[in-house]
Amino acid sequence: MNLQIEDIKKEYTDIKTELEKPEVVSDGQKMARLGKRLAELEPIVNKIEELNRTEIEMIGNAEIINSEQDNELKKMAMDENIVLAKKKELCLKELKKMLIPSDPNDEKNVILEIRAGAGGDESALFAGDLFRMYHKYAEKKGWDLSILSSHQISLGGFKEVIASIEGKKVFADLKYESGVHRVQRIPETEKSGRIHTSTATVAVLPEAEEIDIKINPNELRIDTFCSSGPGGQSVNTTYSAVRITHLPTGITVTCQDEKSQLKNKEKAMKVLRSRLLAAEEEKKRKEIDLTRKSQIGSGDRSEKIRTYNFPQDRVTDHRIKQSWSNISSILEGDLDPIIEKLKEEDLSLKLKER
C-alpha cells in the first residue's frame, strides 16, 4: 500500500504542476481532463495527509512517554495515543477503501434484459413482475427507463423485455442483479392451489458507446420484417421490425417496438454494442484469471442469485445468504436494502483480497 500511496502523491503533485503551465491552461480539453483527475485524487491525498499528521502526533507522544519524568504528562500522552491509535486505524480503513480501483463501468447507463425461464406462462408473468420492480426502482432513483424491445404474452407478462436505463451511476447499483431469479408462489393460472417454482434471467450490461467498441458494417446482416404482437399476430403491415446479426459472434438482436424501421435499427445497434462489450470484457476476465471467490458483481447470468418465496413472504439472496421480508414492498422497487448489503459484502471481499 505504501508504494501506491507514494504513486498517488506523485501523480497529484505532477498534475498540479501541469495545470500551471501556459500551454495546458490554453488547452480546454486537457484542463478539464486533468482537473477531473485532480478532483478524484484530492480526497485520497487529504486522507493520506490526515494519516501522516496522526502518526507524527503519536511519535511525539511516544517521545514524551519515553523521556518525560512527570507522570501526569506521561499519562496525558498515553491517553492521547490511545485516542490517536483508534483514529489511525479508522484512517487506514478508509484509505484502503479509497485505494480500491473503481469499476470503470460504474458511471455508465445500462441495458437491462429480462427473459422468462423455466415455468411457462408463470415465468413470463414473473419476468413482468421483475421488470415492473426495476422500473419502480428506477423512478425512485430519478433514472429514465425506456423499452427497447419486448415480447409480451396475452396474460400481460414478458417472454423477453429489453430496456435502457439512464441516470447517475446506474451500473454501480444494478450490476448486482445479473443472474437467475427464482419465484415460488401459487400462479394465477393454477386452480388447485399448488405452489410452483419458476425462473427468469436478468442481464445488466453497461451501455456501450460507439467509441467503446467498433463494429464493422460488413460483419452485420440486417433483416426487416413485420412487427408481431402477443401470440404472433401481425400488428402492422410495414417492414418496420429489424433483426441484426453480428456474423463473427452470432449475436442476434431484434427490435420491433417502434413504428419506424430507423428507430428500431438504432435501438438494436445500442443493444448489440452493449452485448459485444460485455462479451469482450468477459473474455478478458477469463484470460487474466480474475475469478472471484464470490459471485457478487461477476455478472454470471447462469447463477441462481435470488429466490422470491411468496408463501413465506421472504426474499433470499443466495450469494450472501441473507433474507428480507415484505415481498410486496420489494417488488414495488424497494431494492435499496438488498443492493446496499450486496455493495457492503463486495467491498468487504475486495478488502480481504488486497
mmCIF file of C-alpha atoms in Angstrom:
data_model
loop_
_atom_site.group_PDB
_atom_site.id
_atom_site.type_symbol
_atom_site.label_atom_id
_atom_site.label_comp_id
_atom_site.label_asym_id
_atom_site.label_seq_id
_atom_site.Cartn_x
_atom_site.Cartn_y
_atom_site.Cartn_z
ATOM 1 C CA MET A 1 0.000 0.000 0.000
ATOM 2 C CA ASN A 2 2.923 2.347 0.709
ATOM 3 C CA LEU A 3 4.065 2.245 -2.933
ATOM 4 C CA GLN A 4 0.503 3.001 -4.042
ATOM 5 C CA ILE A 5 0.354 5.975 -1.663
ATOM 6 C CA GLU A 6 3.658 7.359 -2.994
ATOM 7 C CA ASP A 7 2.434 6.955 -6.594
ATOM 8 C CA ILE A 8 -0.767 8.862 -5.812
ATOM 9 C CA LYS A 9 1.088 11.692 -4.065
ATOM 10 C CA LYS A 10 3.453 11.985 -7.036
ATOM 11 C CA GLU A 11 0.596 11.965 -9.572
ATOM 12 C CA TYR A 12 -1.240 14.634 -7.549
ATOM 13 C CA THR A 13 1.850 16.887 -7.430
ATOM 14 C CA ASP A 14 2.589 16.348 -11.128
ATOM 15 C CA ILE A 15 -0.974 17.291 -12.135
ATOM 16 C CA LYS A 16 -0.877 20.472 -10.046
ATOM 17 C CA THR A 17 2.382 21.403 -11.777
ATOM 18 C CA GLU A 18 0.905 20.639 -15.210
ATOM 19 C CA LEU A 19 -2.148 22.813 -14.526
ATOM 20 C CA GLU A 20 0.125 25.839 -14.018
ATOM 21 C CA LYS A 21 1.746 25.535 -17.451
ATOM 22 C CA PRO A 22 0.539 28.128 -20.036
ATOM 23 C CA GLU A 23 0.195 25.548 -22.822
ATOM 24 C CA VAL A 24 -2.109 23.471 -20.594
ATOM 25 C CA VAL A 25 -4.150 26.471 -19.449
ATOM 26 C CA SER A 26 -4.868 27.295 -23.102
ATOM 27 C CA ASP A 27 -5.994 23.701 -23.834
ATOM 28 C CA GLY A 28 -9.576 23.446 -22.559
ATOM 29 C CA GLN A 29 -9.886 19.689 -23.050
ATOM 30 C CA LYS A 30 -6.636 18.889 -21.269
ATOM 31 C CA MET A 31 -7.518 21.281 -18.442
ATOM 32 C CA ALA A 32 -10.870 19.541 -17.978
ATOM 33 C CA ARG A 33 -9.296 16.060 -18.015
ATOM 34 C CA LEU A 34 -6.542 16.967 -15.544
ATOM 35 C CA GLY A 35 -8.983 18.896 -13.364
ATOM 36 C CA LYS A 36 -11.277 15.859 -13.166
ATOM 37 C CA ARG A 37 -8.401 13.581 -12.192
ATOM 38 C CA LEU A 38 -7.188 16.092 -9.582
ATOM 39 C CA ALA A 39 -10.674 16.144 -8.043
ATOM 40 C CA GLU A 40 -10.611 12.329 -7.878
ATOM 41 C CA LEU A 41 -7.210 12.284 -6.156
ATOM 42 C CA GLU A 42 -7.836 15.155 -3.716
ATOM 43 C CA PRO A 43 -9.893 13.257 -1.097
ATOM 44 C CA ILE A 44 -7.322 10.421 -1.169
ATOM 45 C CA VAL A 45 -4.428 12.841 -0.681
ATOM 46 C CA ASN A 46 -6.309 14.586 2.149
ATOM 47 C CA LYS A 47 -6.810 11.212 3.863
ATOM 48 C CA ILE A 48 -3.086 10.386 3.416
ATOM 49 C CA GLU A 49 -2.143 13.735 4.998
ATOM 50 C CA GLU A 50 -4.574 13.108 7.889
ATOM 51 C CA LEU A 51 -2.921 9.719 8.462
ATOM 52 C CA ASN A 52 0.563 11.318 8.375
ATOM 53 C CA ARG A 53 -0.444 14.001 10.905
ATOM 54 C CA THR A 54 -1.865 11.339 13.217
ATOM 55 C CA GLU A 55 1.331 9.256 13.033
ATOM 56 C CA ILE A 56 3.530 12.334 13.717
ATOM 57 C CA GLU A 57 1.445 13.181 16.813
ATOM 58 C CA MET A 58 1.740 9.575 18.019
ATOM 59 C CA ILE A 59 5.536 9.673 17.576
ATOM 60 C CA GLY A 60 5.671 12.940 19.548
ATOM 61 C CA ASN A 61 3.629 11.417 22.370
ATOM 62 C CA ALA A 62 5.831 8.302 22.358
ATOM 63 C CA GLU A 63 8.907 10.502 22.890
ATOM 64 C CA ILE A 64 7.184 12.162 25.872
ATOM 65 C CA ILE A 65 6.275 8.761 27.316
ATOM 66 C CA ASN A 66 9.869 7.503 26.968
ATOM 67 C CA SER A 67 11.710 10.626 28.196
ATOM 68 C CA GLU A 68 9.396 12.661 30.423
ATOM 69 C CA GLN A 69 9.816 12.399 34.193
ATOM 70 C CA ASP A 70 6.455 13.981 35.019
ATOM 71 C CA ASN A 71 3.992 11.081 35.462
ATOM 72 C CA GLU A 72 0.985 13.299 34.795
ATOM 73 C CA LEU A 73 2.370 14.396 31.414
ATOM 74 C CA LYS A 74 3.209 10.775 30.622
ATOM 75 C CA LYS A 75 -0.360 9.712 31.379
ATOM 76 C CA MET A 76 -1.752 12.515 29.221
ATOM 77 C CA ALA A 77 0.480 11.428 26.331
ATOM 78 C CA MET A 78 -0.529 7.776 26.770
ATOM 79 C CA ASP A 79 -4.248 8.647 26.889
ATOM 80 C CA GLU A 80 -3.901 10.786 23.787
ATOM 81 C CA ASN A 81 -2.112 7.988 21.937
ATOM 82 C CA ILE A 82 -4.944 5.581 22.727
ATOM 83 C CA VAL A 83 -7.343 8.013 21.006
ATOM 84 C CA LEU A 84 -4.905 8.599 18.141
ATOM 85 C CA ALA A 85 -4.410 4.838 17.632
ATOM 86 C CA LYS A 86 -8.155 4.457 17.060
ATOM 87 C CA LYS A 87 -8.092 7.423 14.699
ATOM 88 C CA LYS A 88 -5.176 5.897 12.782
ATOM 89 C CA GLU A 89 -6.973 2.565 12.471
ATOM 90 C CA LEU A 90 -10.062 4.330 11.084
ATOM 91 C CA CYS A 91 -7.910 6.389 8.670
ATOM 92 C CA LEU A 92 -6.219 3.243 7.360
ATOM 93 C CA LYS A 93 -9.554 1.509 6.886
ATOM 94 C CA GLU A 94 -10.988 4.474 4.960
ATOM 95 C CA LEU A 95 -7.802 4.838 2.902
ATOM 96 C CA LYS A 96 -7.875 1.153 1.911
ATOM 97 C CA LYS A 97 -11.430 1.644 0.626
ATOM 98 C CA MET A 98 -10.362 4.720 -1.352
ATOM 99 C CA LEU A 99 -7.425 2.853 -2.916
ATOM 100 C CA ILE A 100 -9.608 0.052 -4.322
ATOM 101 C CA PRO A 101 -9.843 0.730 -8.075
ATOM 102 C CA SER A 102 -13.365 1.707 -9.062
ATOM 103 C CA ASP A 103 -15.205 -0.230 -11.746
ATOM 104 C CA PRO A 104 -14.791 1.870 -14.924
ATOM 105 C CA ASN A 105 -18.342 0.913 -15.888
ATOM 106 C CA ASP A 106 -19.950 2.207 -12.668
ATOM 107 C CA GLU A 107 -20.759 5.592 -14.181
ATOM 108 C CA LYS A 108 -22.430 4.079 -17.252
ATOM 109 C CA ASN A 109 -26.076 3.692 -18.181
ATOM 110 C CA VAL A 110 -27.278 0.117 -18.617
ATOM 111 C CA ILE A 111 -29.093 -2.204 -20.968
ATOM 112 C CA LEU A 112 -31.449 -4.328 -18.847
ATOM 113 C CA GLU A 113 -32.511 -7.658 -20.348
ATOM 114 C CA ILE A 114 -35.131 -9.840 -18.632
ATOM 115 C CA ARG A 115 -36.189 -13.206 -20.064
ATOM 116 C CA ALA A 116 -38.691 -15.820 -18.926
ATOM 117 C CA GLY A 117 -37.041 -19.091 -17.916
ATOM 118 C CA ALA A 118 -38.495 -22.357 -16.635
ATOM 119 C CA GLY A 119 -42.194 -22.334 -15.813
ATOM 120 C CA GLY A 120 -44.150 -21.461 -18.963
ATOM 121 C CA ASP A 121 -46.615 -18.573 -18.683
ATOM 122 C CA GLU A 122 -45.882 -18.216 -14.969
ATOM 123 C CA SER A 123 -42.217 -17.479 -15.708
ATOM 124 C CA ALA A 124 -43.303 -14.817 -18.220
ATOM 125 C CA LEU A 125 -45.568 -13.259 -15.573
ATOM 126 C CA PHE A 126 -42.651 -13.301 -13.117
ATOM 127 C CA ALA A 127 -40.423 -11.645 -15.753
ATOM 128 C CA GLY A 128 -43.098 -8.935 -15.954
ATOM 129 C CA ASP A 129 -43.021 -8.533 -12.162
ATOM 130 C CA LEU A 130 -39.235 -8.142 -12.218
ATOM 131 C CA PHE A 131 -39.417 -5.566 -14.999
ATOM 132 C CA ARG A 132 -42.008 -3.578 -13.014
ATOM 133 C CA MET A 133 -39.760 -3.822 -9.907
ATOM 134 C CA TYR A 134 -36.778 -2.348 -11.760
ATOM 135 C CA HIS A 135 -38.995 0.281 -13.384
ATOM 136 C CA LYS A 136 -40.228 1.371 -9.931
ATOM 137 C CA TYR A 137 -36.669 1.339 -8.575
ATOM 138 C CA ALA A 138 -35.503 3.499 -11.486
ATOM 139 C CA GLU A 139 -38.298 6.001 -10.770
ATOM 140 C CA LYS A 140 -37.238 6.220 -7.112
ATOM 141 C CA LYS A 141 -33.623 6.862 -8.148
ATOM 142 C CA GLY A 142 -34.639 9.517 -10.674
ATOM 143 C CA TRP A 143 -33.422 7.443 -13.629
ATOM 144 C CA ASP A 144 -35.046 7.309 -17.076
ATOM 145 C CA LEU A 145 -36.182 3.899 -18.329
ATOM 146 C CA SER A 146 -37.265 3.240 -21.900
ATOM 147 C CA ILE A 147 -38.199 -0.081 -23.519
ATOM 148 C CA LEU A 148 -36.004 -1.012 -26.464
ATOM 149 C CA SER A 149 -37.638 -4.322 -27.330
ATOM 150 C CA SER A 150 -40.299 -6.586 -25.829
ATOM 151 C CA HIS A 151 -42.177 -9.819 -26.433
ATOM 152 C CA GLN A 152 -45.333 -9.726 -24.335
ATOM 153 C CA ILE A 153 -47.717 -12.637 -23.738
ATOM 154 C CA SER A 154 -51.512 -12.309 -23.728
ATOM 155 C CA LEU A 155 -51.671 -12.629 -19.908
ATOM 156 C CA GLY A 156 -49.528 -9.493 -19.547
ATOM 157 C CA GLY A 157 -46.068 -10.865 -18.749
ATOM 158 C CA PHE A 158 -42.969 -10.926 -20.939
ATOM 159 C CA LYS A 159 -41.134 -13.696 -22.729
ATOM 160 C CA GLU A 160 -38.426 -11.064 -23.130
ATOM 161 C CA VAL A 161 -38.090 -7.367 -22.408
ATOM 162 C CA ILE A 162 -35.030 -5.199 -23.072
ATOM 163 C CA ALA A 163 -34.780 -1.666 -21.705
ATOM 164 C CA SER A 164 -32.324 1.203 -21.485
ATOM 165 C CA ILE A 165 -31.862 2.886 -18.093
ATOM 166 C CA GLU A 166 -30.111 6.247 -17.984
ATOM 167 C CA GLY A 167 -29.066 8.217 -14.926
ATOM 168 C CA LYS A 168 -26.351 8.701 -12.321
ATOM 169 C CA LYS A 169 -24.245 5.596 -11.568
ATOM 170 C CA VAL A 170 -26.886 3.176 -12.837
ATOM 171 C CA PHE A 171 -24.477 0.295 -13.425
ATOM 172 C CA ALA A 172 -22.914 0.795 -9.970
ATOM 173 C CA ASP A 173 -26.239 -0.223 -8.389
ATOM 174 C CA LEU A 174 -27.781 -2.623 -10.874
ATOM 175 C CA LYS A 175 -24.694 -4.714 -11.724
ATOM 176 C CA TYR A 176 -25.505 -6.986 -8.777
ATOM 177 C CA GLU A 177 -28.840 -8.007 -10.343
ATOM 178 C CA SER A 178 -27.450 -10.187 -13.159
ATOM 179 C CA GLY A 179 -28.339 -13.853 -12.760
ATOM 180 C CA VAL A 180 -31.229 -16.274 -12.351
ATOM 181 C CA HIS A 181 -34.136 -15.068 -10.203
ATOM 182 C CA ARG A 182 -36.481 -17.748 -8.842
ATOM 183 C CA VAL A 183 -40.070 -17.359 -7.657
ATOM 184 C CA GLN A 184 -42.102 -19.742 -5.500
ATOM 185 C CA ARG A 185 -45.838 -18.988 -5.419
ATOM 186 C CA ILE A 186 -49.297 -20.131 -6.488
ATOM 187 C CA PRO A 187 -49.643 -18.944 -10.094
ATOM 188 C CA GLU A 188 -52.712 -17.085 -11.300
ATOM 189 C CA THR A 189 -53.173 -19.923 -13.799
ATOM 190 C CA GLU A 190 -53.155 -22.618 -11.062
ATOM 191 C CA LYS A 191 -56.634 -23.730 -9.952
ATOM 192 C CA SER A 192 -55.622 -26.451 -7.472
ATOM 193 C CA GLY A 193 -53.649 -24.056 -5.239
ATOM 194 C CA ARG A 194 -50.287 -25.784 -5.709
ATOM 195 C CA ILE A 195 -47.085 -23.785 -5.256
ATOM 196 C CA HIS A 196 -44.996 -23.616 -8.433
ATOM 197 C CA THR A 197 -41.337 -22.735 -8.889
ATOM 198 C CA SER A 198 -40.444 -20.633 -11.922
ATOM 199 C CA THR A 199 -37.414 -18.651 -13.038
ATOM 200 C CA ALA A 200 -36.444 -15.601 -15.054
ATOM 201 C CA THR A 201 -32.984 -14.409 -16.059
ATOM 202 C CA VAL A 202 -31.741 -10.855 -15.646
ATOM 203 C CA ALA A 203 -28.763 -9.414 -17.507
ATOM 204 C CA VAL A 204 -27.424 -5.941 -16.698
ATOM 205 C CA LEU A 205 -24.986 -4.716 -19.345
ATOM 206 C CA PRO A 206 -23.061 -1.424 -19.216
ATOM 207 C CA GLU A 207 -24.258 0.612 -22.177
ATOM 208 C CA ALA A 208 -21.523 0.798 -24.785
ATOM 209 C CA GLU A 209 -20.840 3.916 -26.815
ATOM 210 C CA GLU A 210 -19.502 3.812 -30.343
ATOM 211 C CA ILE A 211 -16.058 4.746 -29.015
ATOM 212 C CA ASP A 212 -16.127 1.742 -26.643
ATOM 213 C CA ILE A 213 -16.441 -0.847 -29.372
ATOM 214 C CA LYS A 214 -16.027 -0.631 -33.120
ATOM 215 C CA ILE A 215 -18.398 -2.616 -35.338
ATOM 216 C CA ASN A 216 -17.568 -3.318 -38.970
ATOM 217 C CA PRO A 217 -20.775 -2.774 -41.000
ATOM 218 C CA ASN A 218 -19.650 -5.544 -43.367
ATOM 219 C CA GLU A 219 -19.897 -8.007 -40.467
ATOM 220 C CA LEU A 220 -23.607 -7.313 -39.928
ATOM 221 C CA ARG A 221 -26.619 -8.994 -41.500
ATOM 222 C CA ILE A 222 -29.726 -6.805 -41.217
ATOM 223 C CA ASP A 223 -33.167 -8.312 -41.827
ATOM 224 C CA THR A 224 -36.501 -6.480 -41.761
ATOM 225 C CA PHE A 225 -39.957 -7.956 -41.194
ATOM 226 C CA CYS A 226 -43.465 -7.081 -39.982
ATOM 227 C CA SER A 227 -43.845 -6.487 -36.241
ATOM 228 C CA SER A 228 -45.862 -9.046 -34.294
ATOM 229 C CA GLY A 229 -47.779 -8.865 -31.041
ATOM 230 C CA PRO A 230 -48.749 -11.446 -28.359
ATOM 231 C CA GLY A 231 -49.446 -14.819 -29.937
ATOM 232 C CA GLY A 232 -47.512 -13.947 -33.087
ATOM 233 C CA GLN A 233 -50.239 -11.967 -34.849
ATOM 234 C CA SER A 234 -49.079 -9.183 -37.146
ATOM 235 C CA VAL A 235 -49.599 -5.723 -35.651
ATOM 236 C CA ASN A 236 -48.691 -3.757 -38.767
ATOM 237 C CA THR A 237 -48.129 -4.394 -42.450
ATOM 238 C CA THR A 238 -44.892 -2.421 -42.879
ATOM 239 C CA TYR A 239 -41.436 -3.940 -42.577
ATOM 240 C CA SER A 240 -40.504 -1.841 -39.530
ATOM 241 C CA ALA A 241 -39.104 -4.604 -37.314
ATOM 242 C CA VAL A 242 -35.332 -5.097 -37.501
ATOM 243 C CA ARG A 243 -33.115 -8.091 -36.764
ATOM 244 C CA ILE A 244 -29.349 -7.520 -36.698
ATOM 245 C CA THR A 245 -26.923 -10.442 -36.635
ATOM 246 C CA HIS A 246 -23.245 -9.913 -35.843
ATOM 247 C CA LEU A 247 -21.711 -12.581 -38.084
ATOM 248 C CA PRO A 248 -18.353 -13.135 -36.270
ATOM 249 C CA THR A 249 -20.043 -13.866 -32.917
ATOM 250 C CA GLY A 250 -23.537 -14.954 -33.988
ATOM 251 C CA ILE A 251 -25.101 -12.450 -31.568
ATOM 252 C CA THR A 252 -28.584 -11.510 -32.780
ATOM 253 C CA VAL A 253 -30.699 -8.552 -31.685
ATOM 254 C CA THR A 254 -34.313 -7.921 -32.677
ATOM 255 C CA CYS A 255 -36.250 -4.678 -32.154
ATOM 256 C CA GLN A 256 -39.840 -4.127 -33.252
ATOM 257 C CA ASP A 257 -41.482 -1.822 -30.689
ATOM 258 C CA GLU A 258 -41.141 1.338 -32.771
ATOM 259 C CA LYS A 259 -43.188 2.037 -35.917
ATOM 260 C CA SER A 260 -40.069 3.430 -37.582
ATOM 261 C CA GLN A 261 -37.566 0.994 -39.069
ATOM 262 C CA LEU A 262 -34.777 3.533 -38.466
ATOM 263 C CA LYS A 263 -35.608 3.854 -34.748
ATOM 264 C CA ASN A 264 -35.765 0.076 -34.355
ATOM 265 C CA LYS A 265 -32.363 -0.194 -36.037
ATOM 266 C CA GLU A 266 -30.868 2.458 -33.714
ATOM 267 C CA LYS A 267 -32.208 0.626 -30.659
ATOM 268 C CA ALA A 268 -30.961 -2.730 -31.938
ATOM 269 C CA MET A 269 -27.472 -1.303 -32.500
ATOM 270 C CA LYS A 270 -27.440 0.090 -28.958
ATOM 271 C CA VAL A 271 -28.199 -3.379 -27.560
ATOM 272 C CA LEU A 272 -25.721 -5.077 -29.912
ATOM 273 C CA ARG A 273 -22.870 -2.763 -28.887
ATOM 274 C CA SER A 274 -23.545 -3.448 -25.205
ATOM 275 C CA ARG A 275 -23.692 -7.222 -25.713
ATOM 276 C CA LEU A 276 -20.437 -7.190 -27.668
ATOM 277 C CA LEU A 277 -18.736 -5.080 -24.990
ATOM 278 C CA ALA A 278 -19.975 -7.448 -22.269
ATOM 279 C CA ALA A 279 -18.701 -10.473 -24.229
ATOM 280 C CA GLU A 280 -15.312 -8.804 -24.741
ATOM 281 C CA GLU A 281 -14.974 -7.958 -21.042
ATOM 282 C CA GLU A 282 -15.951 -11.493 -20.046
ATOM 283 C CA LYS A 283 -13.268 -12.862 -22.375
ATOM 284 C CA LYS A 284 -10.661 -10.563 -20.801
ATOM 285 C CA ARG A 285 -11.715 -11.633 -17.298
ATOM 286 C CA LYS A 286 -11.167 -15.276 -18.213
ATOM 287 C CA GLU A 287 -7.853 -14.598 -19.935
ATOM 288 C CA ILE A 288 -6.337 -12.890 -16.887
ATOM 289 C CA ASP A 289 -7.989 -15.354 -14.493
ATOM 290 C CA LEU A 290 -9.712 -12.833 -12.235
ATOM 291 C CA THR A 291 -12.193 -15.403 -10.916
ATOM 292 C CA ARG A 292 -13.627 -14.100 -7.651
ATOM 293 C CA LYS A 293 -14.285 -16.216 -4.556
ATOM 294 C CA SER A 294 -17.819 -14.846 -4.536
ATOM 295 C CA GLN A 295 -20.241 -14.362 -7.424
ATOM 296 C CA ILE A 296 -21.077 -10.831 -6.226
ATOM 297 C CA GLY A 297 -20.624 -8.437 -9.100
ATOM 298 C CA SER A 298 -19.459 -11.115 -11.523
ATOM 299 C CA GLY A 299 -22.464 -10.756 -13.802
ATOM 300 C CA ASP A 300 -22.777 -14.538 -14.140
ATOM 301 C CA ARG A 301 -26.187 -14.976 -15.740
ATOM 302 C CA SER A 302 -26.297 -18.753 -15.154
ATOM 303 C CA GLU A 303 -26.019 -18.424 -11.379
ATOM 304 C CA LYS A 304 -29.179 -18.607 -9.245
ATOM 305 C CA ILE A 305 -28.847 -15.444 -7.201
ATOM 306 C CA ARG A 306 -32.211 -14.830 -5.540
ATOM 307 C CA THR A 307 -35.478 -16.514 -4.522
ATOM 308 C CA TYR A 308 -38.809 -14.735 -4.028
ATOM 309 C CA ASN A 309 -40.848 -17.030 -1.733
ATOM 310 C CA PHE A 310 -44.414 -15.711 -1.580
ATOM 311 C CA PRO A 311 -45.923 -18.212 0.953
ATOM 312 C CA GLN A 312 -43.217 -17.262 3.462
ATOM 313 C CA ASP A 313 -43.106 -13.571 2.406
ATOM 314 C CA ARG A 314 -39.341 -13.842 2.061
ATOM 315 C CA VAL A 315 -36.727 -12.752 -0.462
ATOM 316 C CA THR A 316 -33.377 -14.535 -0.129
ATOM 317 C CA ASP A 317 -30.132 -13.567 -1.854
ATOM 318 C CA HIS A 318 -28.145 -16.790 -2.104
ATOM 319 C CA ARG A 319 -24.761 -15.136 -2.690
ATOM 320 C CA ILE A 320 -24.689 -13.562 0.758
ATOM 321 C CA LYS A 321 -27.183 -15.963 2.415
ATOM 322 C CA GLN A 322 -29.407 -13.165 3.687
ATOM 323 C CA SER A 323 -33.194 -12.767 3.629
ATOM 324 C CA TRP A 324 -35.656 -9.890 3.728
ATOM 325 C CA SER A 325 -39.388 -9.896 4.388
ATOM 326 C CA ASN A 326 -42.151 -7.870 2.698
ATOM 327 C CA ILE A 327 -42.012 -9.116 -0.910
ATOM 328 C CA SER A 328 -44.737 -6.705 -1.985
ATOM 329 C CA SER A 329 -42.592 -3.704 -0.969
ATOM 330 C CA ILE A 330 -39.504 -5.117 -2.726
ATOM 331 C CA LEU A 331 -41.471 -5.723 -5.931
ATOM 332 C CA GLU A 332 -42.617 -2.102 -5.700
ATOM 333 C CA GLY A 333 -38.988 -1.074 -6.138
ATOM 334 C CA ASP A 334 -37.741 -1.044 -2.536
ATOM 335 C CA LEU A 335 -34.415 -2.607 -3.542
ATOM 336 C CA ASP A 336 -32.005 -0.316 -1.691
ATOM 337 C CA PRO A 337 -31.623 -2.522 1.434
ATOM 338 C CA ILE A 338 -30.664 -5.515 -0.741
ATOM 339 C CA ILE A 339 -28.357 -3.612 -3.088
ATOM 340 C CA GLU A 340 -26.602 -1.737 -0.258
ATOM 341 C CA LYS A 341 -25.943 -5.019 1.555
ATOM 342 C CA LEU A 342 -24.509 -6.533 -1.634
ATOM 343 C CA LYS A 343 -22.245 -3.485 -2.027
ATOM 344 C CA GLU A 344 -21.016 -3.876 1.569
ATOM 345 C CA GLU A 345 -20.237 -7.564 1.066
ATOM 346 C CA ASP A 346 -18.488 -6.842 -2.230
ATOM 347 C CA LEU A 347 -16.327 -4.145 -0.611
ATOM 348 C CA SER A 348 -15.515 -6.432 2.314
ATOM 349 C CA LEU A 349 -14.413 -9.160 -0.102
ATOM 350 C CA LYS A 350 -12.205 -6.750 -2.050
ATOM 351 C CA LEU A 351 -10.536 -5.545 1.146
ATOM 352 C CA LYS A 352 -9.770 -9.147 2.163
ATOM 353 C CA GLU A 353 -8.283 -9.854 -1.274
ATOM 354 C CA ARG A 354 -5.871 -6.926 -1.077
#
